[in-house]
Amino acid sequence: MDRYPRILVFTVAAWNSKVGSNTWATLLDQYPRENVANICIREEKPDSNVCSRYFIVSENRVLKSIINRKIRTGYEVQISQEEANSDDLEAHNRRYNEMRKKRRYSMLLAREFVWKIGKWKSRELDTFLDSFKPDVILHSMEGYIHLNRIIMYAIKRTGAKAVGYIWDDNFTYRQSDDCGYKVYRFFQRHSLLKLAKYTNGFFSITNMTKREADDFFGINSVVLTKPLSSIPKIGEYTITYPIQMLYTGKLTIGRDRTIEVLNEALKEINRDGVKILIDIYTPTVLLGEVEKNITDGHFCVIHPVIPQKDALQKQKEADVLLFVEDMDGKDSGMARLSFSTKITDYLSSGKCIFAIGNRNTAPMSYFMENDAAVTAYDFHSILSALQQMVDNPAIVREYAQKAMECGIKNHDREKIHKTFDAMIRNVVEEKDEDTLDC
């Protein structure tokens, strides 16, 4: 084996700068790019130079393969190629938008049935796996049952060791009381327990995640978070009116509803003159009524999604960075064990963070325990926080300082890379055990 192991990473989305989720890329940017490959299940064009080879298993083509078994469902794509930007991507996005609108768990189960009877195993996938010959397979412990099945197939075919990353609650019944959710979660839990048997080591995103995941899976995971993208510096921080807030990211799972409430508070704050404005850069296609509610008053301006490097630049230019989750709606428990990659990006910026969400989730607990953000959890606390920033702009600089200190303390790049590298080395150097049946 080379000094550096060959690492294959499974993801839902492609490594695309407009997606924003770049935890794996950040952890692997110290490795030679020729030693890193990626397999994803979204029809997006990859553009990360951290990885040398990309393979896409197309959901739209898997759907078509039920009728046409000869269709090519998987293909390798280079960064410079445009193949992923196709009609399949548009069809995929339309289908997901419809599923998001209706939020029917029967549709999610139907999707899993399509992947079960569709032809995702292919000569192209086998060729990719056989030619890359990974030493280690990295994957997150996702709720996508079909992706878990592909990962297990790859582990068996290649004989590679595997490391799983638990960064969301995909295994408890605590996110919702909905009956459909519980039925779907039953099958997710079964899939993840099976995948765990194929996995040699585990990371957890927070201590809270580790406690629950270790108990459920019977493991001893290592806490690992995303490292800072750069060392934060505060520099000049002169606040002028209107205060410029910025949000970059998706507005799914109740975040859009939180922004609606925030806009109502903005209308109150700006009643006697514009004091705070918010720019929102998002890939989420908002429903007509929701978009109208968010932009009513023209204090929240919605922009199309921008590449990650541009988003980071926008963050440096803003006064306050906005972090939102569902506060008390049906999705308010979705983030209970998660730790958004956006948090570390925000902590890298040296800016004040304004965090809104359910207090009983890991992200909000993190901000409150570290006193790293101005926090709010309902309309009245949002209005109070905004008023304090308007009346006393020194708060903005104070919390920029606190965010910077939190980032340096908890997200040191060198320490995180050492923890990550140690796990990779440990699983690679383990003696081979009996091959598991797929």
Coordinates of C-alpha atoms in Angstrom, one line a residue:
M1 CA 0.0 0.0 0.0
D2 CA 1.1 3.6 -0.7
R3 CA 2.0 6.0 2.1
Y4 CA -1.5 7.4 1.6
P5 CA -4.4 4.9 1.4
R6 CA -6.8 4.9 -1.5
I7 CA -10.1 6.3 -0.2
L8 CA -13.5 6.0 -1.8
V9 CA -16.2 8.3 -0.4
F10 CA -19.9 7.7 -0.8
T11 CA -22.2 10.8 -0.7
V12 CA -25.7 11.7 -1.6
A13 CA -24.8 14.9 -3.4
A14 CA -21.9 15.5 -5.8
W15 CA -18.9 17.4 -4.5
N16 CA -20.2 20.6 -5.9
S17 CA -19.3 24.0 -4.5
K18 CA -23.0 25.2 -4.9
V19 CA -24.2 22.4 -2.6
G20 CA -22.2 23.7 0.3
S21 CA -21.8 20.4 2.2
N22 CA -18.1 19.9 2.0
T23 CA -17.1 18.1 5.2
W24 CA -15.5 15.2 3.4
A25 CA -13.6 17.4 1.1
T26 CA -12.3 19.5 4.0
L27 CA -11.2 16.4 5.9
L28 CA -9.5 14.9 2.8
D29 CA -7.8 18.0 1.3
Q30 CA -4.4 16.9 2.8
Y31 CA -4.5 13.7 0.8
P32 CA -3.2 13.4 -2.8
R33 CA -6.2 13.8 -5.1
E34 CA -5.3 10.7 -7.1
N35 CA -5.9 8.7 -3.9
V36 CA -9.5 10.0 -3.5
A37 CA -12.6 9.0 -5.5
N38 CA -16.3 9.6 -5.0
I39 CA -19.6 7.9 -5.8
C40 CA -22.8 9.9 -5.4
I41 CA -26.5 9.4 -6.3
R42 CA -27.4 13.0 -7.4
E43 CA -27.2 14.2 -11.0
E44 CA -25.0 17.2 -10.1
K45 CA -21.8 18.2 -11.7
P46 CA -18.8 17.7 -9.4
D47 CA -16.2 20.5 -9.3
S48 CA -13.9 19.8 -6.3
N49 CA -10.2 19.3 -7.0
V50 CA -9.8 17.3 -3.7
C51 CA -11.0 14.2 -5.7
S52 CA -9.6 12.7 -8.9
R53 CA -12.5 10.4 -10.0
Y54 CA -16.3 10.7 -9.8
F55 CA -19.0 8.2 -10.4
I56 CA -22.7 8.9 -10.5
V57 CA -25.5 6.4 -10.0
S58 CA -28.5 8.2 -11.5
E59 CA -31.8 7.8 -9.7
N60 CA -33.7 8.9 -12.8
R61 CA -32.0 6.2 -14.9
V62 CA -32.6 3.6 -12.1
L63 CA -36.3 4.5 -12.4
K64 CA -36.2 4.0 -16.2
S65 CA -34.3 0.7 -15.8
I66 CA -37.5 -0.9 -14.4
I67 CA -38.8 -0.8 -18.0
N68 CA -35.5 -0.8 -19.9
R69 CA -33.0 -3.1 -18.3
K70 CA -30.3 -2.2 -20.9
I71 CA -30.1 1.5 -19.8
R72 CA -26.8 2.6 -18.4
T73 CA -27.6 3.7 -14.8
G74 CA -24.1 4.6 -13.7
Y75 CA -21.3 6.5 -15.3
E76 CA -18.0 8.1 -14.5
V77 CA -17.7 11.8 -15.0
Q78 CA -14.8 14.2 -15.0
I79 CA -14.9 17.7 -13.5
S80 CA -14.7 19.3 -17.0
Q81 CA -17.6 17.2 -18.4
E82 CA -21.2 18.4 -18.6
E83 CA -22.8 15.0 -18.7
A84 CA -24.3 15.4 -15.2
N85 CA -26.1 18.6 -16.2
S86 CA -28.8 16.8 -18.2
D87 CA -32.5 16.1 -18.4
D88 CA -31.9 13.6 -15.7
L89 CA -30.9 16.3 -13.3
E90 CA -34.0 18.4 -14.1
A91 CA -36.3 15.3 -13.6
H92 CA -34.5 14.5 -10.4
N93 CA -35.0 18.0 -9.0
R94 CA -38.7 18.1 -10.0
R95 CA -39.3 14.9 -8.3
Y96 CA -37.6 16.0 -5.1
N97 CA -39.4 19.3 -5.1
E98 CA -42.7 17.5 -5.3
M99 CA -41.8 15.1 -2.5
R100 CA -40.7 18.1 -0.3
K101 CA -44.0 19.8 -0.9
K102 CA -46.2 16.8 0.0
R103 CA -43.8 15.2 2.5
R104 CA -45.5 11.9 2.2
Y105 CA -43.6 9.0 3.7
S106 CA -45.4 6.7 1.3
M107 CA -43.5 8.4 -1.5
L108 CA -40.2 7.9 0.3
L109 CA -41.0 4.2 0.6
A110 CA -42.0 4.1 -3.0
R111 CA -38.6 5.6 -3.9
E112 CA -36.9 2.8 -2.0
F113 CA -39.0 0.2 -3.8
V114 CA -37.8 1.7 -7.1
W115 CA -34.2 1.4 -6.1
K116 CA -34.8 -2.1 -4.8
I117 CA -36.2 -3.4 -8.1
G118 CA -34.3 -1.0 -10.4
K119 CA -30.9 -1.9 -11.9
W120 CA -28.3 0.1 -9.9
K121 CA -25.8 -2.8 -10.0
S122 CA -24.0 -2.4 -13.3
R123 CA -20.9 -3.3 -15.3
E124 CA -19.8 0.4 -15.1
L125 CA -20.1 0.5 -11.3
D126 CA -18.1 -2.8 -11.0
T127 CA -15.4 -1.4 -13.4
F128 CA -15.1 1.8 -11.4
L129 CA -14.8 -0.1 -8.1
D130 CA -12.3 -2.7 -9.5
S131 CA -10.1 -0.1 -11.2
F132 CA -9.9 2.3 -8.2
K133 CA -9.3 -0.5 -5.6
P134 CA -10.0 1.4 -2.4
D135 CA -8.3 0.6 0.8
V136 CA -10.9 2.5 2.8
I137 CA -14.6 3.4 2.1
L138 CA -15.9 6.5 3.9
H139 CA -19.7 7.0 4.2
S140 CA -22.1 8.9 6.4
M141 CA -24.8 6.9 8.2
E142 CA -27.5 8.2 6.0
G143 CA -31.3 7.5 6.1
Y144 CA -31.2 6.7 2.3
I145 CA -31.7 2.9 2.4
H146 CA -30.7 2.5 -1.2
L147 CA -27.4 4.3 -0.7
N148 CA -26.7 2.1 2.3
R149 CA -27.3 -0.9 0.0
I150 CA -24.8 0.3 -2.6
I151 CA -22.2 1.0 0.1
M152 CA -22.5 -2.5 1.5
Y153 CA -22.1 -3.9 -2.1
A154 CA -19.0 -1.9 -2.6
I155 CA -17.4 -3.0 0.7
K156 CA -18.0 -6.6 -0.2
R157 CA -16.8 -6.3 -3.8
T158 CA -13.6 -4.4 -3.0
G159 CA -12.8 -5.9 0.4
A160 CA -12.0 -2.4 1.7
K161 CA -12.3 -1.4 5.3
A162 CA -15.1 1.2 6.1
V163 CA -15.5 4.2 8.3
G164 CA -19.0 5.7 9.0
Y165 CA -19.7 9.2 10.0
I166 CA -22.8 9.8 12.2
W167 CA -23.8 13.5 11.7
D168 CA -27.6 13.4 11.9
D169 CA -30.4 11.6 13.7
N170 CA -31.3 8.9 11.2
F171 CA -31.8 6.1 13.8
T172 CA -34.1 7.3 16.7
Y173 CA -37.9 7.8 16.8
R174 CA -37.5 11.1 18.5
Q175 CA -37.8 13.5 15.6
S176 CA -41.5 13.1 15.0
D177 CA -44.7 11.5 16.2
D178 CA -46.0 11.1 12.7
C179 CA -47.1 7.5 12.0
G180 CA -45.7 7.5 8.5
Y181 CA -42.4 8.8 9.8
K182 CA -42.2 5.9 12.3
V183 CA -42.9 3.3 9.7
Y184 CA -40.2 4.8 7.4
R185 CA -37.8 5.1 10.3
F186 CA -38.2 1.4 11.1
F187 CA -36.8 0.5 7.8
Q188 CA -34.1 3.1 8.0
R189 CA -32.9 1.8 11.4
H190 CA -32.8 -1.8 10.1
S191 CA -30.7 -0.6 7.1
L192 CA -28.3 1.3 9.3
L193 CA -27.8 -1.5 11.8
K194 CA -26.9 -3.8 8.9
L195 CA -24.5 -1.2 7.4
A196 CA -22.9 -0.8 10.8
K197 CA -21.9 -4.5 10.8
Y198 CA -19.9 -3.8 7.6
T199 CA -18.2 -0.8 9.1
N200 CA -14.9 -0.9 11.0
G201 CA -14.8 2.5 12.7
F202 CA -17.2 5.4 13.4
F203 CA -17.1 9.2 13.8
S204 CA -19.8 11.2 15.6
I205 CA -20.3 14.9 14.9
T206 CA -21.0 15.9 18.6
N207 CA -20.8 14.5 22.1
M208 CA -24.6 14.3 22.1
T209 CA -24.6 12.3 18.9
K210 CA -21.9 10.0 20.2
R211 CA -23.9 9.2 23.4
E212 CA -27.0 8.2 21.5
A213 CA -25.3 6.5 18.5
D214 CA -22.9 4.4 20.7
D215 CA -25.9 3.1 22.7
F216 CA -27.9 2.3 19.6
F217 CA -25.2 0.7 17.4
G218 CA -23.2 -0.8 20.2
I219 CA -20.0 1.1 19.1
N220 CA -17.4 3.4 20.5
S221 CA -17.3 6.3 18.0
V222 CA -14.8 9.1 17.9
V223 CA -16.1 12.7 18.1
L224 CA -15.0 14.6 15.0
T225 CA -16.3 17.9 13.7
K226 CA -15.5 19.9 10.6
P227 CA -12.3 21.9 10.8
L228 CA -12.1 25.7 10.2
S229 CA -11.7 26.7 6.6
S230 CA -9.4 29.5 7.7
I231 CA -8.2 31.1 11.0
P232 CA -10.8 33.7 11.9
K233 CA -9.8 37.3 12.2
I234 CA -12.1 40.1 13.3
G235 CA -10.2 43.1 12.0
E236 CA -12.2 46.3 11.4
Y237 CA -15.8 45.9 12.6
T238 CA -17.6 49.2 12.2
I239 CA -21.4 48.8 12.2
T240 CA -23.4 51.2 10.1
Y241 CA -27.1 51.1 9.4
P242 CA -28.8 49.2 8.0
I243 CA -27.1 46.2 9.6
Q244 CA -26.4 43.6 6.9
M245 CA -27.4 40.0 7.7
L246 CA -26.6 37.1 5.4
Y247 CA -27.9 33.5 5.1
T248 CA -26.4 31.0 2.7
G249 CA -27.9 27.5 2.4
K250 CA -31.0 25.5 2.0
L251 CA -34.4 26.6 3.3
T252 CA -35.8 23.1 3.7
I253 CA -37.2 21.2 6.8
G254 CA -38.8 24.2 8.4
R255 CA -36.1 26.8 7.8
D256 CA -38.4 28.7 5.4
R257 CA -41.0 29.0 8.2
T258 CA -38.4 30.4 10.6
I259 CA -37.4 33.0 8.0
E260 CA -41.1 34.0 7.6
V261 CA -41.3 34.6 11.4
L262 CA -38.0 36.5 11.2
N263 CA -39.4 38.7 8.5
E264 CA -42.4 39.6 10.7
A265 CA -40.0 40.7 13.4
L266 CA -38.0 42.7 10.8
K267 CA -41.2 44.6 9.8
E268 CA -41.5 45.7 13.4
I269 CA -37.9 46.7 13.8
N270 CA -37.8 48.6 10.5
R271 CA -41.2 50.3 11.1
D272 CA -39.6 53.7 11.6
G273 CA -36.7 53.3 9.2
V274 CA -34.6 50.5 7.7
K275 CA -32.2 49.3 10.4
I276 CA -31.6 45.6 9.4
L277 CA -31.6 43.9 5.9
I278 CA -31.1 40.2 5.1
D279 CA -29.7 38.7 1.9
I280 CA -30.5 35.0 1.4
Y281 CA -28.6 32.9 -1.1
T282 CA -30.3 29.5 -1.4
P283 CA -30.7 26.6 -3.9
T284 CA -34.2 25.9 -2.4
V285 CA -37.1 26.5 -4.8
L286 CA -39.7 28.2 -2.5
L287 CA -43.4 27.8 -2.8
G288 CA -45.2 31.0 -4.0
E289 CA -46.9 31.8 -0.8
V290 CA -43.8 31.1 1.3
E291 CA -41.6 33.3 -0.9
K292 CA -44.2 36.1 -0.7
N293 CA -44.3 35.9 3.1
I294 CA -40.5 36.1 3.3
T295 CA -40.0 39.0 0.9
D296 CA -43.0 41.0 2.1
G297 CA -41.6 44.4 3.2
H298 CA -38.5 43.9 1.0
F299 CA -36.3 43.4 4.1
C300 CA -35.4 39.9 3.1
V301 CA -34.0 39.6 -0.5
I302 CA -33.7 36.1 -2.0
H303 CA -30.9 35.4 -4.4
P304 CA -30.0 32.2 -6.4
V305 CA -27.4 29.9 -4.9
I306 CA -23.7 30.8 -5.4
P307 CA -20.5 28.8 -5.3
Q308 CA -19.0 28.1 -1.9
K309 CA -16.0 30.4 -2.5
D310 CA -18.4 33.2 -3.3
A311 CA -20.5 32.4 -0.2
L312 CA -17.4 32.6 2.0
Q313 CA -16.6 36.0 0.5
K314 CA -20.1 37.3 1.1
Q315 CA -19.8 36.1 4.7
K316 CA -16.7 38.3 5.2
E317 CA -18.6 41.3 3.9
A318 CA -21.7 40.9 6.1
D319 CA -22.2 42.2 9.6
V320 CA -24.1 39.3 11.0
L321 CA -24.4 35.7 9.7
L322 CA -27.8 34.0 10.1
F323 CA -28.2 30.4 11.2
V324 CA -31.8 29.0 11.2
E325 CA -33.6 25.8 11.9
D326 CA -37.3 25.0 12.5
M327 CA -38.3 26.5 15.9
D328 CA -41.4 24.7 16.9
G329 CA -43.0 23.2 13.8
K330 CA -43.2 19.6 12.6
D331 CA -39.6 19.6 11.6
S332 CA -38.2 21.2 14.8
G333 CA -36.7 17.9 15.9
M334 CA -35.0 17.1 12.6
A335 CA -31.7 18.8 13.7
R336 CA -31.7 17.3 17.2
L337 CA -28.3 15.5 16.6
S338 CA -27.0 17.3 13.6
F339 CA -24.2 19.8 13.3
S340 CA -24.5 21.8 10.1
T341 CA -21.3 22.4 8.1
K342 CA -22.5 26.0 8.0
I343 CA -21.6 26.4 11.7
T344 CA -17.9 25.8 11.1
D345 CA -17.9 28.0 8.0
Y346 CA -19.5 30.8 10.0
L347 CA -17.0 30.4 12.9
S348 CA -14.2 30.7 10.3
S349 CA -15.5 34.1 9.2
G350 CA -14.8 36.1 12.4
K351 CA -18.4 37.5 12.3
C352 CA -21.3 37.7 14.7
I353 CA -23.7 34.8 14.4
F354 CA -27.5 35.1 15.0
A355 CA -28.9 31.6 15.5
I356 CA -32.6 30.8 15.6
G357 CA -34.1 27.4 16.2
N358 CA -35.3 24.8 18.7
R359 CA -33.3 25.0 21.9
N360 CA -33.3 21.2 22.3
T361 CA -31.2 20.5 19.2
A362 CA -27.5 20.0 19.0
P363 CA -26.7 23.1 17.0
M364 CA -28.6 25.5 19.3
S365 CA -27.2 23.7 22.4
Y366 CA -23.7 24.2 20.9
F367 CA -24.2 27.9 20.4
M368 CA -25.6 28.4 23.8
E369 CA -23.1 26.3 25.7
N370 CA -20.2 28.1 24.0
D371 CA -22.0 31.5 24.1
A372 CA -20.8 31.7 20.5
A373 CA -23.9 33.3 19.0
V374 CA -26.9 35.6 19.7
T375 CA -29.7 33.0 20.0
A376 CA -33.5 33.1 19.7
Y377 CA -36.2 30.5 19.7
D378 CA -39.5 32.2 19.0
F379 CA -41.0 35.5 17.7
H380 CA -40.5 37.5 20.9
S381 CA -36.9 36.4 21.4
I382 CA -36.1 37.1 17.8
L383 CA -37.6 40.6 18.1
S384 CA -35.7 41.2 21.4
A385 CA -32.4 40.1 19.9
L386 CA -32.8 42.3 16.8
Q387 CA -33.7 45.3 19.0
Q388 CA -30.6 44.7 21.1
M389 CA -28.4 44.7 18.0
V390 CA -30.0 47.9 16.8
D391 CA -29.8 49.7 20.1
N392 CA -26.3 48.4 21.0
P393 CA -24.2 47.6 18.0
A394 CA -21.3 46.7 20.3
I395 CA -23.1 43.4 20.8
V396 CA -22.3 42.5 17.2
R397 CA -18.6 42.9 17.7
E398 CA -18.7 41.2 21.1
Y399 CA -20.3 38.0 19.6
A400 CA -17.9 38.1 16.6
Q401 CA -15.1 37.8 19.2
K402 CA -16.9 35.0 21.0
A403 CA -17.5 33.1 17.7
M404 CA -13.8 33.5 16.8
E405 CA -12.7 32.1 20.2
C406 CA -15.1 29.2 19.9
G407 CA -13.9 28.3 16.4
I408 CA -10.2 28.3 17.4
K409 CA -10.9 26.3 20.6
N410 CA -13.2 23.6 19.1
H411 CA -12.3 23.4 15.4
D412 CA -8.5 23.4 15.2
R413 CA -7.6 22.2 11.8
E414 CA -4.5 20.3 12.8
K415 CA -6.1 18.5 15.7
I416 CA -9.1 17.4 13.6
H417 CA -6.9 16.1 10.8
K418 CA -4.8 14.1 13.2
T419 CA -7.9 12.5 14.7
F420 CA -9.2 11.8 11.2
D421 CA -5.9 10.4 9.9
A422 CA -5.5 8.2 13.0
M423 CA -8.9 6.5 12.3
I424 CA -8.0 5.9 8.7
R425 CA -4.7 4.3 9.6
N426 CA -6.2 2.2 12.4
V427 CA -8.8 0.6 10.1
V428 CA -6.4 0.0 7.3
E429 CA -3.9 -1.7 9.5
E430 CA -6.5 -4.0 11.1
K431 CA -6.2 -7.6 10.3
D432 CA -8.7 -8.9 7.8
E433 CA -11.7 -10.6 9.3
D434 CA -14.1 -13.0 7.7
T435 CA -15.9 -11.5 4.7
L436 CA -19.4 -10.5 5.5
D437 CA -22.3 -11.7 3.4
C438 CA -24.1 -9.0 1.5

